[in-house]
Amino acid sequence: TQLLEQSPQFLSIQEGENLTVYCNSSSVFSSLQWYRQEPGEGPVLLVTVVTGGEVKKLKRLTFQFGDARKDSSLHITAAQPGDTGLYLCAGVSREYGNKLVFGAGTILRVKS
Amino acid sequence: GAGVSQTPSNKVTEKGKYVELRCDPISGHTALYWYRQSLGQGPEFLIYFQGTGAADDSGLPNDRFFAVRPEGSVSTLKIQRTERGDSAVYLCASSLCWRGCNQPQHFGDGTRLSIL
């Protein structure tokens, strides 16, 4: 059982479309992070959210942490082919020994 | 370089052999982590070092897996009597600190281990 459930698992869209990726759990997290990973490379941190209800923006990417700190979303506006990659959410929870636990990821493919 | 360096980038070996995977963290990072990433999954925690000592090795799957960090910098993940199920990408990450701080983890590009 995945501690962090990500959906969808795979998303293929046209350039210019908007999309949202979800990360859900039944556990409360003290912080939640989003990473992007490309083939043959390690994950690269995009953002960390720590406060319930927090919204952070990074250019065309908007990240939100749920009020109860159990879920998060990543919204991309006007997707570009360069956004293609594996998006991973990861969280730190006392319930899991304060170790960073990852979701299985969402594979995003943006076609030009 | 300024990032986390992992060697080798690829390792292919036969079942039953012994392998060593090396991680060179970012200079000055006291915390070092090993993760394993299987196909279609996110990274899974294996072990964490704070300085030279393994502060948490609860993620190591069994006693065939062992890791060291003798001088508090470079770390080696060692796998004995490898099995086909050990095939995965092994990722290393480092950060300035662990619990009680919000410093991010910086990942290397991993070692892709294939057991034939």
CSV table of C-alpha atoms in Angstrom, one decimal:
chain,number,residue,atom,x,y,z
A,1,THR,CA,0.0,0.0,0.0
A,2,GLN,CA,1.4,3.4,-1.1
A,3,LEU,CA,1.5,5.9,1.8
A,4,LEU,CA,1.1,8.7,-0.7
A,5,GLU,CA,-1.3,8.0,-3.6
A,6,GLN,CA,-0.7,10.0,-6.7
A,7,SER,CA,-3.1,10.4,-9.6
A,8,PRO,CA,-3.2,10.1,-12.4
A,9,GLN,CA,-0.4,7.6,-13.0
A,10,PHE,CA,0.1,8.8,-16.5
A,11,LEU,CA,-1.0,11.9,-18.4
A,12,SER,CA,-0.4,12.7,-22.0
A,13,ILE,CA,-1.6,16.1,-23.2
A,14,GLN,CA,-1.0,18.7,-25.9
A,15,GLU,CA,1.2,21.7,-25.6
A,16,GLY,CA,-0.8,24.6,-24.1
A,17,GLU,CA,-3.2,22.5,-22.1
A,18,ASN,CA,-3.6,22.8,-18.3
A,19,LEU,CA,-3.3,19.9,-15.9
A,20,THR,CA,-3.5,19.0,-12.3
A,21,VAL,CA,-1.8,16.2,-10.5
A,22,TYR,CA,-3.0,15.0,-7.1
A,23,CYS,CA,-1.2,13.5,-4.0
A,24,ASN,CA,-3.4,12.0,-1.3
A,25,SER,CA,-2.9,10.3,2.0
A,26,SER,CA,-4.8,9.3,5.1
A,27,SER,CA,-1.8,10.5,7.2
A,28,VAL,CA,-0.9,14.0,8.3
A,29,PHE,CA,2.4,15.4,7.0
A,30,SER,CA,4.5,18.1,8.6
A,31,SER,CA,5.8,19.0,5.2
A,32,LEU,CA,5.2,17.9,1.6
A,33,GLN,CA,7.6,18.2,-1.4
A,34,TRP,CA,7.2,18.0,-5.1
A,35,TYR,CA,10.0,16.7,-7.3
A,36,ARG,CA,10.5,16.3,-11.0
A,37,GLN,CA,12.6,13.4,-12.3
A,38,GLU,CA,13.8,12.9,-15.9
A,39,PRO,CA,15.1,9.5,-17.2
A,40,GLY,CA,18.5,8.6,-16.0
A,41,GLU,CA,18.6,11.4,-13.5
A,42,GLY,CA,17.8,11.9,-9.8
A,43,PRO,CA,14.7,13.8,-8.5
A,44,VAL,CA,15.0,17.5,-8.4
A,45,LEU,CA,13.1,19.4,-5.8
A,46,LEU,CA,10.5,21.9,-7.1
A,47,VAL,CA,8.9,23.1,-3.9
A,48,THR,CA,8.3,22.4,-0.2
A,49,VAL,CA,5.0,23.2,1.5
A,50,VAL,CA,4.6,23.2,5.3
A,51,THR,CA,1.5,25.1,6.3
A,52,GLY,CA,-2.0,23.7,5.8
A,53,GLY,CA,-3.7,25.6,3.0
A,54,GLU,CA,-0.4,27.0,1.7
A,55,VAL,CA,-0.2,27.9,-2.0
A,56,LYS,CA,3.1,28.4,-3.8
A,57,LYS,CA,3.7,29.4,-7.3
A,58,LEU,CA,6.8,28.6,-9.5
A,59,LYS,CA,6.3,30.3,-12.9
A,60,ARG,CA,3.5,28.2,-14.5
A,61,LEU,CA,3.4,25.7,-11.7
A,62,THR,CA,1.0,26.1,-8.7
A,63,PHE,CA,1.3,23.9,-5.6
A,64,GLN,CA,-1.3,23.6,-2.9
A,65,PHE,CA,-1.1,21.9,0.5
A,66,GLY,CA,-4.5,20.7,1.8
A,67,ASP,CA,-5.9,22.4,4.9
A,68,ALA,CA,-5.6,19.2,6.9
A,69,ARG,CA,-2.0,18.6,5.6
A,70,LYS,CA,-3.0,15.2,4.2
A,71,ASP,CA,-3.1,16.0,0.5
A,72,SER,CA,-1.5,18.3,-2.1
A,73,SER,CA,-1.9,19.2,-5.8
A,74,LEU,CA,0.3,20.5,-8.6
A,75,HIS,CA,-1.3,22.5,-11.3
A,76,ILE,CA,0.5,23.3,-14.5
A,77,THR,CA,-0.8,26.1,-16.8
A,78,ALA,CA,-0.1,26.1,-20.5
A,79,ALA,CA,2.1,23.0,-20.4
A,80,GLN,CA,5.2,22.9,-22.5
A,81,PRO,CA,7.1,19.9,-23.9
A,82,GLY,CA,9.9,20.8,-21.5
A,83,ASP,CA,7.5,20.0,-18.6
A,84,THR,CA,7.6,16.3,-19.6
A,85,GLY,CA,8.9,14.1,-16.8
A,86,LEU,CA,8.0,12.1,-13.7
A,87,TYR,CA,6.4,14.2,-11.0
A,88,LEU,CA,6.8,12.8,-7.5
A,89,CYS,CA,5.3,14.0,-4.3
A,90,ALA,CA,7.1,13.2,-1.0
A,91,GLY,CA,6.2,13.9,2.6
A,92,VAL,CA,7.6,13.9,6.1
A,93,SER,CA,5.3,12.5,8.8
A,94,ARG,CA,5.9,11.6,12.4
A,95,GLU,CA,3.8,8.5,11.7
A,96,TYR,CA,6.6,7.2,9.4
A,97,GLY,CA,9.6,8.1,11.6
A,98,ASN,CA,10.1,11.5,10.0
A,99,LYS,CA,11.6,9.8,6.9
A,100,LEU,CA,10.8,11.2,3.5
A,101,VAL,CA,8.2,8.9,1.9
A,102,PHE,CA,7.5,9.1,-1.8
A,103,GLY,CA,4.4,8.5,-3.9
A,104,ALA,CA,4.7,6.3,-7.1
A,105,GLY,CA,4.7,9.4,-9.3
A,106,THR,CA,2.8,10.8,-12.3
A,107,ILE,CA,4.4,10.4,-15.7
A,108,LEU,CA,3.6,13.6,-17.7
A,109,ARG,CA,4.1,13.7,-21.5
A,110,VAL,CA,3.5,17.0,-23.2
A,111,LYS,CA,3.3,16.7,-27.0
A,112,SER,CA,4.1,19.6,-29.3
B,1,GLY,CA,31.4,19.1,-9.4
B,2,ALA,CA,28.9,20.7,-7.0
B,3,GLY,CA,26.3,18.0,-6.9
B,4,VAL,CA,25.9,14.5,-5.5
B,5,SER,CA,28.1,12.1,-7.4
B,6,GLN,CA,27.3,8.4,-7.7
B,7,THR,CA,29.4,5.7,-9.3
B,8,PRO,CA,29.1,3.6,-11.3
B,9,SER,CA,26.2,4.9,-13.2
B,10,ASN,CA,25.4,1.4,-14.4
B,11,LYS,CA,26.3,-2.0,-12.9
B,12,VAL,CA,25.4,-5.3,-14.5
B,13,THR,CA,26.4,-8.5,-12.6
B,14,GLU,CA,25.3,-12.1,-12.1
B,15,LYS,CA,23.1,-13.4,-9.3
B,16,GLY,CA,25.1,-14.2,-6.2
B,17,LYS,CA,27.8,-11.7,-6.8
B,18,TYR,CA,28.8,-8.9,-4.4
B,19,VAL,CA,28.5,-5.2,-5.4
B,20,GLU,CA,29.5,-1.9,-4.0
B,21,LEU,CA,27.8,1.4,-4.9
B,22,ARG,CA,29.5,4.7,-4.1
B,23,CYS,CA,28.1,8.0,-3.2
B,24,ASP,CA,30.0,11.3,-2.9
B,25,PRO,CA,27.8,13.9,-1.3
B,26,ILE,CA,27.8,17.6,-1.6
B,27,SER,CA,30.7,19.0,0.4
B,28,GLY,CA,29.7,20.1,3.9
B,29,HIS,CA,26.5,18.0,3.9
B,30,THR,CA,26.4,16.0,7.1
B,31,ALA,CA,23.2,14.0,6.3
B,32,LEU,CA,23.4,11.3,3.6
B,33,TYR,CA,20.6,9.0,2.5
B,34,TRP,CA,20.2,5.9,0.3
B,35,TYR,CA,17.1,5.1,-1.6
B,36,ARG,CA,16.0,2.4,-4.0
B,37,GLN,CA,13.7,3.1,-6.9
B,38,SER,CA,12.1,0.2,-8.8
B,39,LEU,CA,10.5,0.7,-12.2
B,40,GLY,CA,7.3,2.6,-11.9
B,41,GLN,CA,7.7,3.5,-8.3
B,42,GLY,CA,9.0,6.4,-6.3
B,43,PRO,CA,12.2,6.2,-4.3
B,44,GLU,CA,12.1,4.0,-1.2
B,45,PHE,CA,14.1,4.9,1.9
B,46,LEU,CA,16.9,2.5,2.8
B,47,ILE,CA,19.3,4.1,5.3
B,48,TYR,CA,20.3,7.5,6.6
B,49,PHE,CA,23.7,8.7,8.0
B,50,GLN,CA,24.3,11.7,10.2
B,51,GLY,CA,28.0,12.1,10.1
B,52,THR,CA,29.7,8.7,10.3
B,53,GLY,CA,27.0,6.8,12.0
B,54,ALA,CA,23.9,5.2,10.6
B,55,ALA,CA,21.1,7.0,12.4
B,56,ASP,CA,18.3,5.0,10.8
B,57,ASP,CA,18.7,1.8,8.8
B,58,SER,CA,15.1,0.6,9.1
B,59,GLY,CA,14.7,0.6,5.3
B,60,LEU,CA,17.4,-2.0,4.5
B,61,PRO,CA,15.4,-5.0,3.2
B,62,ASN,CA,17.6,-7.7,4.8
B,63,ASP,CA,21.1,-8.4,6.1
B,64,ARG,CA,22.5,-8.7,2.6
B,65,PHE,CA,22.5,-4.9,2.5
B,66,PHE,CA,25.0,-2.9,4.4
B,67,ALA,CA,26.2,0.7,4.1
B,68,VAL,CA,29.2,2.6,5.6
B,69,ARG,CA,30.4,6.2,5.8
B,70,PRO,CA,33.7,5.9,7.6
B,71,GLU,CA,34.9,9.5,7.4
B,72,GLY,CA,31.5,11.2,7.3
B,73,SER,CA,31.7,12.0,3.6
B,74,VAL,CA,31.7,9.3,0.9
B,75,SER,CA,29.4,6.4,1.5
B,76,THR,CA,29.3,2.9,0.1
B,77,LEU,CA,26.3,0.7,-0.2
B,78,LYS,CA,27.2,-2.9,-0.2
B,79,ILE,CA,25.0,-5.8,-1.4
B,80,GLN,CA,26.1,-9.4,-0.8
B,81,ARG,CA,24.8,-12.5,-2.6
B,82,THR,CA,22.8,-10.4,-5.0
B,83,GLU,CA,19.4,-11.6,-6.2
B,84,ARG,CA,17.4,-10.6,-9.3
B,85,GLY,CA,15.0,-8.7,-7.1
B,86,ASP,CA,17.7,-6.4,-6.1
B,87,SER,CA,17.7,-4.9,-9.7
B,88,ALA,CA,16.7,-1.2,-9.3
B,89,VAL,CA,18.1,2.3,-9.4
B,90,TYR,CA,19.9,3.1,-6.2
B,91,LEU,CA,19.8,6.8,-5.4
B,92,CYS,CA,21.9,8.7,-2.9
B,93,ALA,CA,20.9,12.1,-1.5
B,94,SER,CA,22.6,14.6,0.9
B,95,SER,CA,21.4,17.5,2.9
B,96,LEU,CA,22.7,20.0,5.5
B,97,CYS,CA,20.7,18.4,8.3
B,98,TRP,CA,17.9,15.9,9.0
B,99,ARG,CA,15.2,16.0,11.6
B,100,GLY,CA,14.2,19.4,12.9
B,101,CYS,CA,15.3,21.3,9.9
B,102,ASN,CA,13.8,22.1,6.5
B,103,GLN,CA,16.9,21.7,4.4
B,104,PRO,CA,16.2,20.0,1.1
B,105,GLN,CA,17.7,16.7,0.0
B,106,HIS,CA,19.9,16.9,-3.1
B,107,PHE,CA,19.9,13.7,-5.2
B,108,GLY,CA,22.5,12.1,-7.4
B,109,ASP,CA,21.6,10.5,-10.7
B,110,GLY,CA,21.7,7.0,-9.2
B,111,THR,CA,23.3,3.7,-10.0
B,112,ARG,CA,21.2,1.4,-12.2
B,113,LEU,CA,21.9,-2.1,-10.9
B,114,SER,CA,20.9,-5.1,-13.0
B,115,ILE,CA,21.2,-8.6,-11.7
B,116,LEU,CA,21.2,-11.2,-14.4
